[in-house]
Amino acid sequence: MTTPTRRQREIYDFVRDFINLRGYSPTVFDIASHFNLRATSTVTEHLKSLENLGLIKRGTKNALIQLPTQTKPSSMLGLPNLEETQIEKPPTMVAIPFYGKIAAGEPLEVNNDTTETVYVPPEFTTGNCYALRACGDSMIEDGILDGDLLVIRQSRQAEQGQTIVALVEKKAATVKRFFRQGYKIILEPANQRLRPLTLRPNQLEIQGVVKAILRIY
C-alpha cells in the first residue's frame, strides 16, 4: 500500500488537528472513542500503516509522539487536504505514562499495565507524573468531568482538601478530595448527590495528587 485508506486519512486528520489544537498527542483510546471503534487494536493497525507511510512517528509501546516534517506532496499520499507545511510536535512537551481509566465515582479496578504515552506541557509535570482518564461524575463540582485527562503527581502524602488518587483496600482506585479527621480518613466527592467514603488509614493508599486537567471540547 502506497497511499492511506479513507479511514487512515480520517485518523491522520484527527491526529493532526488534535496535536495542532492541544499541543500533545491523542491516545489510542481517544482515537477509538472519536471514531466509535470498540477495539483499540484496530486503531493500532491503522497507526502502523500511517507510520509505514511516514505520516506519523510512534514511540515505544505504540505511543503516538509526533507528526514528522511533511516531505512528500499530498497528492502522492492521496491526502488532498494536507497542507504542504512542516508540522512537528512542540519540542517543549513532556512525555508521561498513561495508565487508563480512574473512577470519579465508585472505585474501579486498577490496571497499571501501561501501553501508551501522552505529551503534556512541562508546567503540568512538577515531580514524577502520570496520566489517567476520569470516569464518572463524582467530581463535577470541582470541574473534573467524565472523559477528562488528569495529570497526577506521584505522592504518598496529601494535604487537607487536595484532590487525590487513592487505592482503596489495595484493589480499587478512585479520585476524591482528601480529609483527615482524627483517626479516620474521609474521601469526599465533589457532587452533592453523593456521600463521602469514611475509611481507616490502613484501608487506603495515596498514589498521587491531581495537578492538571486536560479536556477536549
mmCIF file of the C-alpha atoms, coordinates in Angstrom:
data_MODEL
# 
_entry.id   MODEL 
# 
loop_
_atom_site.group_PDB 
_atom_site.id 
_atom_site.type_symbol 
_atom_site.label_atom_id 
_atom_site.label_alt_id 
_atom_site.label_comp_id 
_atom_site.label_asym_id 
_atom_site.label_entity_id 
_atom_site.label_seq_id 
_atom_site.pdbx_PDB_ins_code 
_atom_site.Cartn_x 
_atom_site.Cartn_y 
_atom_site.Cartn_z 
_atom_site.occupancy 
_atom_site.B_iso_or_equiv 
_atom_site.pdbx_formal_charge 
_atom_site.auth_seq_id 
_atom_site.auth_comp_id 
_atom_site.auth_asym_id 
_atom_site.auth_atom_id 
_atom_site.pdbx_PDB_model_num 
ATOM 1   C CA . MET A 1 1   ? 0.000   0.000  0.000  1.00 0.00 ? 1   MET A CA 1 
ATOM 2   C CA . THR A 1 2   ? 1.451   3.365  -1.079 1.00 0.00 ? 2   THR A CA 1 
ATOM 3   C CA . THR A 1 3   ? -1.483  5.575  -0.089 1.00 0.00 ? 3   THR A CA 1 
ATOM 4   C CA . PRO A 1 4   ? -3.638  5.549  3.053  1.00 0.00 ? 4   PRO A CA 1 
ATOM 5   C CA . THR A 1 5   ? -7.192  4.261  3.062  1.00 0.00 ? 5   THR A CA 1 
ATOM 6   C CA . ARG A 1 6   ? -10.126 6.570  3.685  1.00 0.00 ? 6   ARG A CA 1 
ATOM 7   C CA . ARG A 1 7   ? -10.228 5.607  7.383  1.00 0.00 ? 7   ARG A CA 1 
ATOM 8   C CA . GLN A 1 8   ? -6.491  6.132  7.723  1.00 0.00 ? 8   GLN A CA 1 
ATOM 9   C CA . ARG A 1 9   ? -6.808  9.596  6.156  1.00 0.00 ? 9   ARG A CA 1 
ATOM 10  C CA . GLU A 1 10  ? -9.558  10.396 8.653  1.00 0.00 ? 10  GLU A CA 1 
ATOM 11  C CA . ILE A 1 11  ? -7.404  9.193  11.567 1.00 0.00 ? 11  ILE A CA 1 
ATOM 12  C CA . TYR A 1 12  ? -4.443  11.197 10.300 1.00 0.00 ? 12  TYR A CA 1 
ATOM 13  C CA . ASP A 1 13  ? -6.591  14.349 10.055 1.00 0.00 ? 13  ASP A CA 1 
ATOM 14  C CA . PHE A 1 14  ? -7.894  13.775 13.590 1.00 0.00 ? 14  PHE A CA 1 
ATOM 15  C CA . VAL A 1 15  ? -4.385  13.262 14.997 1.00 0.00 ? 15  VAL A CA 1 
ATOM 16  C CA . ARG A 1 16  ? -3.024  16.296 13.137 1.00 0.00 ? 16  ARG A CA 1 
ATOM 17  C CA . ASP A 1 17  ? -5.840  18.580 14.286 1.00 0.00 ? 17  ASP A CA 1 
ATOM 18  C CA . PHE A 1 18  ? -5.645  17.240 17.848 1.00 0.00 ? 18  PHE A CA 1 
ATOM 19  C CA . ILE A 1 19  ? -1.913  17.944 18.104 1.00 0.00 ? 19  ILE A CA 1 
ATOM 20  C CA . ASN A 1 20  ? -2.176  21.360 16.470 1.00 0.00 ? 20  ASN A CA 1 
ATOM 21  C CA . LEU A 1 21  ? -5.012  22.354 18.813 1.00 0.00 ? 21  LEU A CA 1 
ATOM 22  C CA . ARG A 1 22  ? -3.788  20.800 22.058 1.00 0.00 ? 22  ARG A CA 1 
ATOM 23  C CA . GLY A 1 23  ? -0.038  20.615 21.642 1.00 0.00 ? 23  GLY A CA 1 
ATOM 24  C CA . TYR A 1 24  ? 0.079   16.979 22.746 1.00 0.00 ? 24  TYR A CA 1 
ATOM 25  C CA . SER A 1 25  ? -0.826  13.723 21.045 1.00 0.00 ? 25  SER A CA 1 
ATOM 26  C CA . PRO A 1 26  ? -4.079  11.787 21.479 1.00 0.00 ? 26  PRO A CA 1 
ATOM 27  C CA . THR A 1 27  ? -4.075  8.330  22.997 1.00 0.00 ? 27  THR A CA 1 
ATOM 28  C CA . VAL A 1 28  ? -5.255  5.232  21.166 1.00 0.00 ? 28  VAL A CA 1 
ATOM 29  C CA . PHE A 1 29  ? -8.298  5.414  23.445 1.00 0.00 ? 29  PHE A CA 1 
ATOM 30  C CA . ASP A 1 30  ? -9.020  8.990  22.251 1.00 0.00 ? 30  ASP A CA 1 
ATOM 31  C CA . ILE A 1 31  ? -8.924  7.900  18.620 1.00 0.00 ? 31  ILE A CA 1 
ATOM 32  C CA . ALA A 1 32  ? -11.073 4.820  19.201 1.00 0.00 ? 32  ALA A CA 1 
ATOM 33  C CA . SER A 1 33  ? -13.663 6.910  21.087 1.00 0.00 ? 33  SER A CA 1 
ATOM 34  C CA . HIS A 1 34  ? -13.754 9.590  18.376 1.00 0.00 ? 34  HIS A CA 1 
ATOM 35  C CA . PHE A 1 35  ? -14.460 7.034  15.639 1.00 0.00 ? 35  PHE A CA 1 
ATOM 36  C CA . ASN A 1 36  ? -16.694 4.799  17.796 1.00 0.00 ? 36  ASN A CA 1 
ATOM 37  C CA . LEU A 1 37  ? -14.320 1.850  17.451 1.00 0.00 ? 37  LEU A CA 1 
ATOM 38  C CA . ARG A 1 38  ? -14.643 -0.824 20.134 1.00 0.00 ? 38  ARG A CA 1 
ATOM 39  C CA . ALA A 1 39  ? -11.252 -2.436 19.518 1.00 0.00 ? 39  ALA A CA 1 
ATOM 40  C CA . THR A 1 40  ? -8.169  -0.288 20.126 1.00 0.00 ? 40  THR A CA 1 
ATOM 41  C CA . SER A 1 41  ? -6.228  -2.916 18.182 1.00 0.00 ? 41  SER A CA 1 
ATOM 42  C CA . THR A 1 42  ? -7.953  -1.633 15.033 1.00 0.00 ? 42  THR A CA 1 
ATOM 43  C CA . VAL A 1 43  ? -6.610  1.849  15.742 1.00 0.00 ? 43  VAL A CA 1 
ATOM 44  C CA . THR A 1 44  ? -3.141  0.439  16.359 1.00 0.00 ? 44  THR A CA 1 
ATOM 45  C CA . GLU A 1 45  ? -3.131  -1.275 12.956 1.00 0.00 ? 45  GLU A CA 1 
ATOM 46  C CA . HIS A 1 46  ? -4.120  1.964  11.218 1.00 0.00 ? 46  HIS A CA 1 
ATOM 47  C CA . LEU A 1 47  ? -1.377  3.819  13.081 1.00 0.00 ? 47  LEU A CA 1 
ATOM 48  C CA . LYS A 1 48  ? 1.186   1.226  11.997 1.00 0.00 ? 48  LYS A CA 1 
ATOM 49  C CA . SER A 1 49  ? 0.135   1.764  8.388  1.00 0.00 ? 49  SER A CA 1 
ATOM 50  C CA . LEU A 1 50  ? 0.393   5.557  8.740  1.00 0.00 ? 50  LEU A CA 1 
ATOM 51  C CA . GLU A 1 51  ? 3.840   5.163  10.277 1.00 0.00 ? 51  GLU A CA 1 
ATOM 52  C CA . ASN A 1 52  ? 4.951   2.926  7.414  1.00 0.00 ? 52  ASN A CA 1 
ATOM 53  C CA . LEU A 1 53  ? 3.868   5.706  5.053  1.00 0.00 ? 53  LEU A CA 1 
ATOM 54  C CA . GLY A 1 54  ? 5.975   8.191  7.000  1.00 0.00 ? 54  GLY A CA 1 
ATOM 55  C CA . LEU A 1 55  ? 2.990   10.296 8.095  1.00 0.00 ? 55  LEU A CA 1 
ATOM 56  C CA . ILE A 1 56  ? 3.431   9.767  11.844 1.00 0.00 ? 56  ILE A CA 1 
ATOM 57  C CA . LYS A 1 57  ? 6.122   8.613  14.244 1.00 0.00 ? 57  LYS A CA 1 
ATOM 58  C CA . ARG A 1 58  ? 5.333   6.494  17.258 1.00 0.00 ? 58  ARG A CA 1 
ATOM 59  C CA . GLY A 1 59  ? 7.383   5.993  20.377 1.00 0.00 ? 59  GLY A CA 1 
ATOM 60  C CA . THR A 1 60  ? 7.743   2.870  22.477 1.00 0.00 ? 60  THR A CA 1 
ATOM 61  C CA . LYS A 1 61  ? 4.688   0.727  23.186 1.00 0.00 ? 61  LYS A CA 1 
ATOM 62  C CA . ASN A 1 62  ? 2.699   2.251  20.296 1.00 0.00 ? 62  ASN A CA 1 
ATOM 63  C CA . ALA A 1 63  ? 2.659   5.765  21.750 1.00 0.00 ? 63  ALA A CA 1 
ATOM 64  C CA . LEU A 1 64  ? 1.834   8.494  19.262 1.00 0.00 ? 64  LEU A CA 1 
ATOM 65  C CA . ILE A 1 65  ? 4.591   11.040 19.637 1.00 0.00 ? 65  ILE A CA 1 
ATOM 66  C CA . GLN A 1 66  ? 4.622   13.403 16.682 1.00 0.00 ? 66  GLN A CA 1 
ATOM 67  C CA . LEU A 1 67  ? 3.786   14.320 13.145 1.00 0.00 ? 67  LEU A CA 1 
ATOM 68  C CA . PRO A 1 68  ? 7.110   14.384 11.292 1.00 0.00 ? 68  PRO A CA 1 
ATOM 69  C CA . THR A 1 69  ? 8.022   17.103 8.824  1.00 0.00 ? 69  THR A CA 1 
ATOM 70  C CA . GLN A 1 70  ? 5.962   16.541 5.693  1.00 0.00 ? 70  GLN A CA 1 
ATOM 71  C CA . THR A 1 71  ? 8.342   15.876 2.790  1.00 0.00 ? 71  THR A CA 1 
ATOM 72  C CA . LYS A 1 72  ? 6.093   14.192 0.223  1.00 0.00 ? 72  LYS A CA 1 
ATOM 73  C CA . PRO A 1 73  ? 3.483   16.059 -1.838 1.00 0.00 ? 73  PRO A CA 1 
ATOM 74  C CA . SER A 1 74  ? -0.033  15.487 -0.547 1.00 0.00 ? 74  SER A CA 1 
ATOM 75  C CA . SER A 1 75  ? -1.184  14.332 -3.963 1.00 0.00 ? 75  SER A CA 1 
ATOM 76  C CA . MET A 1 76  ? 1.354   11.472 -3.861 1.00 0.00 ? 76  MET A CA 1 
ATOM 77  C CA . LEU A 1 77  ? -0.018  10.344 -0.490 1.00 0.00 ? 77  LEU A CA 1 
ATOM 78  C CA . GLY A 1 78  ? -3.658  10.552 -1.523 1.00 0.00 ? 78  GLY A CA 1 
ATOM 79  C CA . LEU A 1 79  ? -4.227  13.312 1.050  1.00 0.00 ? 79  LEU A CA 1 
ATOM 80  C CA . PRO A 1 80  ? -5.607  16.304 -0.869 1.00 0.00 ? 80  PRO A CA 1 
ATOM 81  C CA . ASN A 1 81  ? -6.435  18.185 2.333  1.00 0.00 ? 81  ASN A CA 1 
ATOM 82  C CA . LEU A 1 82  ? -2.924  18.109 3.794  1.00 0.00 ? 82  LEU A CA 1 
ATOM 83  C CA . GLU A 1 83  ? -1.098  21.417 3.872  1.00 0.00 ? 83  GLU A CA 1 
ATOM 84  C CA . GLU A 1 84  ? 2.433   21.472 2.432  1.00 0.00 ? 84  GLU A CA 1 
ATOM 85  C CA . THR A 1 85  ? 3.883   22.781 5.689  1.00 0.00 ? 85  THR A CA 1 
ATOM 86  C CA . GLN A 1 86  ? 6.141   21.496 8.413  1.00 0.00 ? 86  GLN A CA 1 
ATOM 87  C CA . ILE A 1 87  ? 4.150   20.056 11.303 1.00 0.00 ? 87  ILE A CA 1 
ATOM 88  C CA . GLU A 1 88  ? 6.118   18.907 14.304 1.00 0.00 ? 88  GLU A CA 1 
ATOM 89  C CA . LYS A 1 89  ? 5.430   18.058 17.914 1.00 0.00 ? 89  LYS A CA 1 
ATOM 90  C CA . PRO A 1 90  ? 6.202   21.111 20.062 1.00 0.00 ? 90  PRO A CA 1 
ATOM 91  C CA . PRO A 1 91  ? 9.683   20.460 21.492 1.00 0.00 ? 91  PRO A CA 1 
ATOM 92  C CA . THR A 1 92  ? 8.734   21.602 24.987 1.00 0.00 ? 92  THR A CA 1 
ATOM 93  C CA . MET A 1 93  ? 6.207   18.823 25.603 1.00 0.00 ? 93  MET A CA 1 
ATOM 94  C CA . VAL A 1 94  ? 6.939   16.242 28.308 1.00 0.00 ? 94  VAL A CA 1 
ATOM 95  C CA . ALA A 1 95  ? 6.121   12.534 27.941 1.00 0.00 ? 95  ALA A CA 1 
ATOM 96  C CA . ILE A 1 96  ? 4.318   10.832 30.832 1.00 0.00 ? 96  ILE A CA 1 
ATOM 97  C CA . PRO A 1 97  ? 2.796   7.318  31.062 1.00 0.00 ? 97  PRO A CA 1 
ATOM 98  C CA . PHE A 1 98  ? -0.950  6.852  30.565 1.00 0.00 ? 98  PHE A CA 1 
ATOM 99  C CA . TYR A 1 99  ? -2.493  4.270  32.904 1.00 0.00 ? 99  TYR A CA 1 
ATOM 100 C CA . GLY A 1 100 ? -6.070  4.140  31.591 1.00 0.00 ? 100 GLY A CA 1 
ATOM 101 C CA . LYS A 1 101 ? -9.288  4.992  33.429 1.00 0.00 ? 101 LYS A CA 1 
ATOM 102 C CA . ILE A 1 102 ? -9.748  6.142  37.016 1.00 0.00 ? 102 ILE A CA 1 
ATOM 103 C CA . ALA A 1 103 ? -13.102 6.442  38.768 1.00 0.00 ? 103 ALA A CA 1 
ATOM 104 C CA . ALA A 1 104 ? -14.510 9.868  39.528 1.00 0.00 ? 104 ALA A CA 1 
ATOM 105 C CA . GLY A 1 105 ? -17.331 7.880  41.119 1.00 0.00 ? 105 GLY A CA 1 
ATOM 106 C CA . GLU A 1 106 ? -17.276 4.387  42.594 1.00 0.00 ? 106 GLU A CA 1 
ATOM 107 C CA . PRO A 1 107 ? -13.782 2.807  42.780 1.00 0.00 ? 107 PRO A CA 1 
ATOM 108 C CA . LEU A 1 108 ? -12.590 0.967  39.670 1.00 0.00 ? 108 LEU A CA 1 
ATOM 109 C CA . GLU A 1 109 ? -10.206 -1.940 39.383 1.00 0.00 ? 109 GLU A CA 1 
ATOM 110 C CA . VAL A 1 110 ? -6.625  -0.800 38.957 1.00 0.00 ? 110 VAL A CA 1 
ATOM 111 C CA . ASN A 1 111 ? -4.604  -1.621 35.837 1.00 0.00 ? 111 ASN A CA 1 
ATOM 112 C CA . ASN A 1 112 ? -1.122  -0.103 35.634 1.00 0.00 ? 112 ASN A CA 1 
ATOM 113 C CA . ASP A 1 113 ? -0.004  -2.147 32.630 1.00 0.00 ? 113 ASP A CA 1 
ATOM 114 C CA . THR A 1 114 ? 0.525   0.981  30.582 1.00 0.00 ? 114 THR A CA 1 
ATOM 115 C CA . THR A 1 115 ? 0.722   0.686  26.807 1.00 0.00 ? 115 THR A CA 1 
ATOM 116 C CA . GLU A 1 116 ? 0.656   4.380  25.988 1.00 0.00 ? 116 GLU A CA 1 
ATOM 117 C CA . THR A 1 117 ? 2.396   7.688  26.496 1.00 0.00 ? 117 THR A CA 1 
ATOM 118 C CA . VAL A 1 118 ? 0.875   11.176 26.381 1.00 0.00 ? 118 VAL A CA 1 
ATOM 119 C CA . TYR A 1 119 ? 2.594   14.534 25.965 1.00 0.00 ? 119 TYR A CA 1 
ATOM 120 C CA . VAL A 1 120 ? 1.676   17.455 28.209 1.00 0.00 ? 120 VAL A CA 1 
ATOM 121 C CA . PRO A 1 121 ? 3.028   20.973 28.840 1.00 0.00 ? 121 PRO A CA 1 
ATOM 122 C CA . PRO A 1 122 ? 6.049   20.929 31.196 1.00 0.00 ? 122 PRO A CA 1 
ATOM 123 C CA . GLU A 1 123 ? 4.398   23.244 33.708 1.00 0.00 ? 123 GLU A CA 1 
ATOM 124 C CA . PHE A 1 124 ? 1.889   20.449 34.429 1.00 0.00 ? 124 PHE A CA 1 
ATOM 125 C CA . THR A 1 125 ? 4.549   17.934 35.435 1.00 0.00 ? 125 THR A CA 1 
ATOM 126 C CA . THR A 1 126 ? 6.284   19.048 38.614 1.00 0.00 ? 126 THR A CA 1 
ATOM 127 C CA . GLY A 1 127 ? 7.841   15.870 40.016 1.00 0.00 ? 127 GLY A CA 1 
ATOM 128 C CA . ASN A 1 128 ? 7.100   12.374 38.718 1.00 0.00 ? 128 ASN A CA 1 
ATOM 129 C CA . CYS A 1 129 ? 3.733   12.416 36.951 1.00 0.00 ? 129 CYS A CA 1 
ATOM 130 C CA . TYR A 1 130 ? 1.403   10.106 35.056 1.00 0.00 ? 130 TYR A CA 1 
ATOM 131 C CA . ALA A 1 131 ? -1.965  10.472 33.314 1.00 0.00 ? 131 ALA A CA 1 
ATOM 132 C CA . LEU A 1 132 ? -5.375  8.909  33.931 1.00 0.00 ? 132 LEU A CA 1 
ATOM 133 C CA . ARG A 1 133 ? -8.741  9.221  32.178 1.00 0.00 ? 133 ARG A CA 1 
ATOM 134 C CA . ALA A 1 134 ? -11.535 10.329 34.534 1.00 0.00 ? 134 ALA A CA 1 
ATOM 135 C CA . CYS A 1 135 ? -14.614 8.118  34.511 1.00 0.00 ? 135 CYS A CA 1 
ATOM 136 C CA . GLY A 1 136 ? -17.813 9.170  36.307 1.00 0.00 ? 136 GLY A CA 1 
ATOM 137 C CA . ASP A 1 137 ? -19.369 12.328 37.725 1.00 0.00 ? 137 ASP A CA 1 
ATOM 138 C CA . SER A 1 138 ? -18.475 12.388 41.414 1.00 0.00 ? 138 SER A CA 1 
ATOM 139 C CA . MET A 1 139 ? -16.032 15.325 40.969 1.00 0.00 ? 139 MET A CA 1 
ATOM 140 C CA . ILE A 1 140 ? -18.041 17.509 38.580 1.00 0.00 ? 140 ILE A CA 1 
ATOM 141 C CA . GLU A 1 141 ? -18.354 20.380 41.075 1.00 0.00 ? 141 GLU A CA 1 
ATOM 142 C CA . ASP A 1 142 ? -14.546 20.622 41.075 1.00 0.00 ? 142 ASP A CA 1 
ATOM 143 C CA . GLY A 1 143 ? -14.521 20.762 37.277 1.00 0.00 ? 143 GLY A CA 1 
ATOM 144 C CA . ILE A 1 144 ? -13.478 17.137 36.703 1.00 0.00 ? 144 ILE A CA 1 
ATOM 145 C CA . LEU A 1 145 ? -15.798 15.732 34.047 1.00 0.00 ? 145 LEU A CA 1 
ATOM 146 C CA . ASP A 1 146 ? -16.249 12.261 32.620 1.00 0.00 ? 146 ASP A CA 1 
ATOM 147 C CA . GLY A 1 147 ? -13.565 11.753 29.953 1.00 0.00 ? 147 GLY A CA 1 
ATOM 148 C CA . ASP A 1 148 ? -11.113 14.389 31.221 1.00 0.00 ? 148 ASP A CA 1 
ATOM 149 C CA . LEU A 1 149 ? -7.408  13.570 31.115 1.00 0.00 ? 149 LEU A CA 1 
ATOM 150 C CA . LEU A 1 150 ? -5.901  14.026 34.586 1.00 0.00 ? 150 LEU A CA 1 
ATOM 151 C CA . VAL A 1 151 ? -2.226  14.704 35.220 1.00 0.00 ? 151 VAL A CA 1 
ATOM 152 C CA . ILE A 1 152 ? -1.252  13.139 38.559 1.00 0.00 ? 152 ILE A CA 1 
ATOM 153 C CA . ARG A 1 153 ? 1.869   13.895 40.603 1.00 0.00 ? 153 ARG A CA 1 
ATOM 154 C CA . GLN A 1 154 ? 3.063   10.765 42.353 1.00 0.00 ? 154 GLN A CA 1 
ATOM 155 C CA . SER A 1 155 ? 2.892   11.161 46.125 1.00 0.00 ? 155 SER A CA 1 
ATOM 156 C CA . ARG A 1 156 ? 2.251   9.047  49.208 1.00 0.00 ? 156 ARG A CA 1 
ATOM 157 C CA . GLN A 1 157 ? 1.009   12.033 51.196 1.00 0.00 ? 157 GLN A CA 1 
ATOM 158 C CA . ALA A 1 158 ? -1.634  14.707 50.766 1.00 0.00 ? 158 ALA A CA 1 
ATOM 159 C CA . GLU A 1 159 ? -2.750  17.903 52.459 1.00 0.00 ? 159 GLU A CA 1 
ATOM 160 C CA . GLN A 1 160 ? -6.260  18.640 53.678 1.00 0.00 ? 160 GLN A CA 1 
ATOM 161 C CA . GLY A 1 161 ? -8.656  19.276 50.801 1.00 0.00 ? 161 GLY A CA 1 
ATOM 162 C CA . GLN A 1 162 ? -6.366  18.139 47.989 1.00 0.00 ? 162 GLN A CA 1 
ATOM 163 C CA . THR A 1 163 ? -7.830  16.014 45.201 1.00 0.00 ? 163 THR A CA 1 
ATOM 164 C CA . ILE A 1 164 ? -6.034  12.698 45.223 1.00 0.00 ? 164 ILE A CA 1 
ATOM 165 C CA . VAL A 1 165 ? -5.854  9.286  43.594 1.00 0.00 ? 165 VAL A CA 1 
ATOM 166 C CA . ALA A 1 166 ? -6.473  6.728  46.332 1.00 0.00 ? 166 ALA A CA 1 
ATOM 167 C CA . LEU A 1 167 ? -6.105  2.960  46.237 1.00 0.00 ? 167 LEU A CA 1 
ATOM 168 C CA . VAL A 1 168 ? -8.880  1.530  48.417 1.00 0.00 ? 168 VAL A CA 1 
ATOM 169 C CA . GLU A 1 169 ? -8.453  -1.864 50.086 1.00 0.00 ? 169 GLU A CA 1 
ATOM 170 C CA . LYS A 1 170 ? -5.413  -2.489 47.825 1.00 0.00 ? 170 LYS A CA 1 
ATOM 171 C CA . LYS A 1 171 ? -7.616  -3.279 44.840 1.00 0.00 ? 171 LYS A CA 1 
ATOM 172 C CA . ALA A 1 172 ? -9.719  -0.337 43.619 1.00 0.00 ? 172 ALA A CA 1 
ATOM 173 C CA . ALA A 1 173 ? -8.762  3.243  42.759 1.00 0.00 ? 173 ALA A CA 1 
ATOM 174 C CA . THR A 1 174 ? -10.775 6.443  42.916 1.00 0.00 ? 174 THR A CA 1 
ATOM 175 C CA . VAL A 1 175 ? -10.394 10.239 42.672 1.00 0.00 ? 175 VAL A CA 1 
ATOM 176 C CA . LYS A 1 176 ? -11.667 12.214 45.672 1.00 0.00 ? 176 LYS A CA 1 
ATOM 177 C CA . ARG A 1 177 ? -10.899 15.136 47.980 1.00 0.00 ? 177 ARG A CA 1 
ATOM 178 C CA . PHE A 1 178 ? -8.744  14.098 50.926 1.00 0.00 ? 178 PHE A CA 1 
ATOM 179 C CA . PHE A 1 179 ? -9.553  14.974 54.559 1.00 0.00 ? 179 PHE A CA 1 
ATOM 180 C CA . ARG A 1 180 ? -8.194  13.606 57.806 1.00 0.00 ? 180 ARG A CA 1 
ATOM 181 C CA . GLN A 1 181 ? -10.491 13.649 60.854 1.00 0.00 ? 181 GLN A CA 1 
ATOM 182 C CA . GLY A 1 182 ? -8.848  12.249 63.939 1.00 0.00 ? 182 GLY A CA 1 
ATOM 183 C CA . TYR A 1 183 ? -8.108  8.587  63.253 1.00 0.00 ? 183 TYR A CA 1 
ATOM 184 C CA . LYS A 1 184 ? -10.315 8.494  60.164 1.00 0.00 ? 184 LYS A CA 1 
ATOM 185 C CA . ILE A 1 185 ? -9.781  9.385  56.519 1.00 0.00 ? 185 ILE A CA 1 
ATOM 186 C CA . ILE A 1 186 ? -12.611 11.000 54.569 1.00 0.00 ? 186 ILE A CA 1 
ATOM 187 C CA . LEU A 1 187 ? -12.684 10.748 50.785 1.00 0.00 ? 187 LEU A CA 1 
ATOM 188 C CA . GLU A 1 188 ? -15.189 13.372 49.754 1.00 0.00 ? 188 GLU A CA 1 
ATOM 189 C CA . PRO A 1 189 ? -16.822 13.642 46.323 1.00 0.00 ? 189 PRO A CA 1 
ATOM 190 C CA . ALA A 1 190 ? -17.479 16.989 44.635 1.00 0.00 ? 190 ALA A CA 1 
ATOM 191 C CA . ASN A 1 191 ? -21.080 16.144 43.886 1.00 0.00 ? 191 ASN A CA 1 
ATOM 192 C CA . GLN A 1 192 ? -23.769 16.936 46.439 1.00 0.00 ? 192 GLN A CA 1 
ATOM 193 C CA . ARG A 1 193 ? -25.772 13.875 45.379 1.00 0.00 ? 193 ARG A CA 1 
ATOM 194 C CA . LEU A 1 194 ? -23.059 11.512 46.606 1.00 0.00 ? 194 LEU A CA 1 
ATOM 195 C CA . ARG A 1 195 ? -21.850 10.534 50.068 1.00 0.00 ? 195 ARG A CA 1 
ATOM 196 C CA . PRO A 1 196 ? -18.214 10.563 51.202 1.00 0.00 ? 196 PRO A CA 1 
ATOM 197 C CA . LEU A 1 197 ? -16.206 7.434  51.957 1.00 0.00 ? 197 LEU A CA 1 
ATOM 198 C CA . THR A 1 198 ? -15.057 7.043  55.569 1.00 0.00 ? 198 THR A CA 1 
ATOM 199 C CA . LEU A 1 199 ? -12.017 4.800  55.937 1.00 0.00 ? 199 LEU A CA 1 
ATOM 200 C CA . ARG A 1 200 ? -9.344  3.781  58.397 1.00 0.00 ? 200 ARG A CA 1 
ATOM 201 C CA . PRO A 1 201 ? -5.798  4.818  57.407 1.00 0.00 ? 201 PRO A CA 1 
ATOM 202 C CA . ASN A 1 202 ? -4.855  1.200  56.704 1.00 0.00 ? 202 ASN A CA 1 
ATOM 203 C CA . GLN A 1 203 ? -7.719  0.879  54.207 1.00 0.00 ? 203 GLN A CA 1 
ATOM 204 C CA . LEU A 1 204 ? -6.265  3.236  51.622 1.00 0.00 ? 204 LEU A CA 1 
ATOM 205 C CA . GLU A 1 205 ? -3.026  4.178  49.970 1.00 0.00 ? 205 GLU A CA 1 
ATOM 206 C CA . ILE A 1 206 ? -2.454  7.621  48.476 1.00 0.00 ? 206 ILE A CA 1 
ATOM 207 C CA . GLN A 1 207 ? -0.994  7.252  44.993 1.00 0.00 ? 207 GLN A CA 1 
ATOM 208 C CA . GLY A 1 208 ? -0.902  10.831 43.793 1.00 0.00 ? 208 GLY A CA 1 
ATOM 209 C CA . VAL A 1 209 ? -2.321  14.343 43.746 1.00 0.00 ? 209 VAL A CA 1 
ATOM 210 C CA . VAL A 1 210 ? -4.210  15.814 40.789 1.00 0.00 ? 210 VAL A CA 1 
ATOM 211 C CA . LYS A 1 211 ? -2.108  18.578 39.210 1.00 0.00 ? 211 LYS A CA 1 
ATOM 212 C CA . ALA A 1 212 ? -3.926  19.409 35.960 1.00 0.00 ? 212 ALA A CA 1 
ATOM 213 C CA . ILE A 1 213 ? -6.992  18.620 33.863 1.00 0.00 ? 213 ILE A CA 1 
ATOM 214 C CA . LEU A 1 214 ? -6.939  18.392 30.059 1.00 0.00 ? 214 LEU A CA 1 
ATOM 215 C CA . ARG A 1 215 ? -10.197 18.362 28.126 1.00 0.00 ? 215 ARG A CA 1 
ATOM 216 C CA . ILE A 1 216 ? -11.346 18.146 24.502 1.00 0.00 ? 216 ILE A CA 1 
ATOM 217 C CA . TYR A 1 217 ? -14.382 20.319 23.769 1.00 0.00 ? 217 TYR A CA 1 
# 
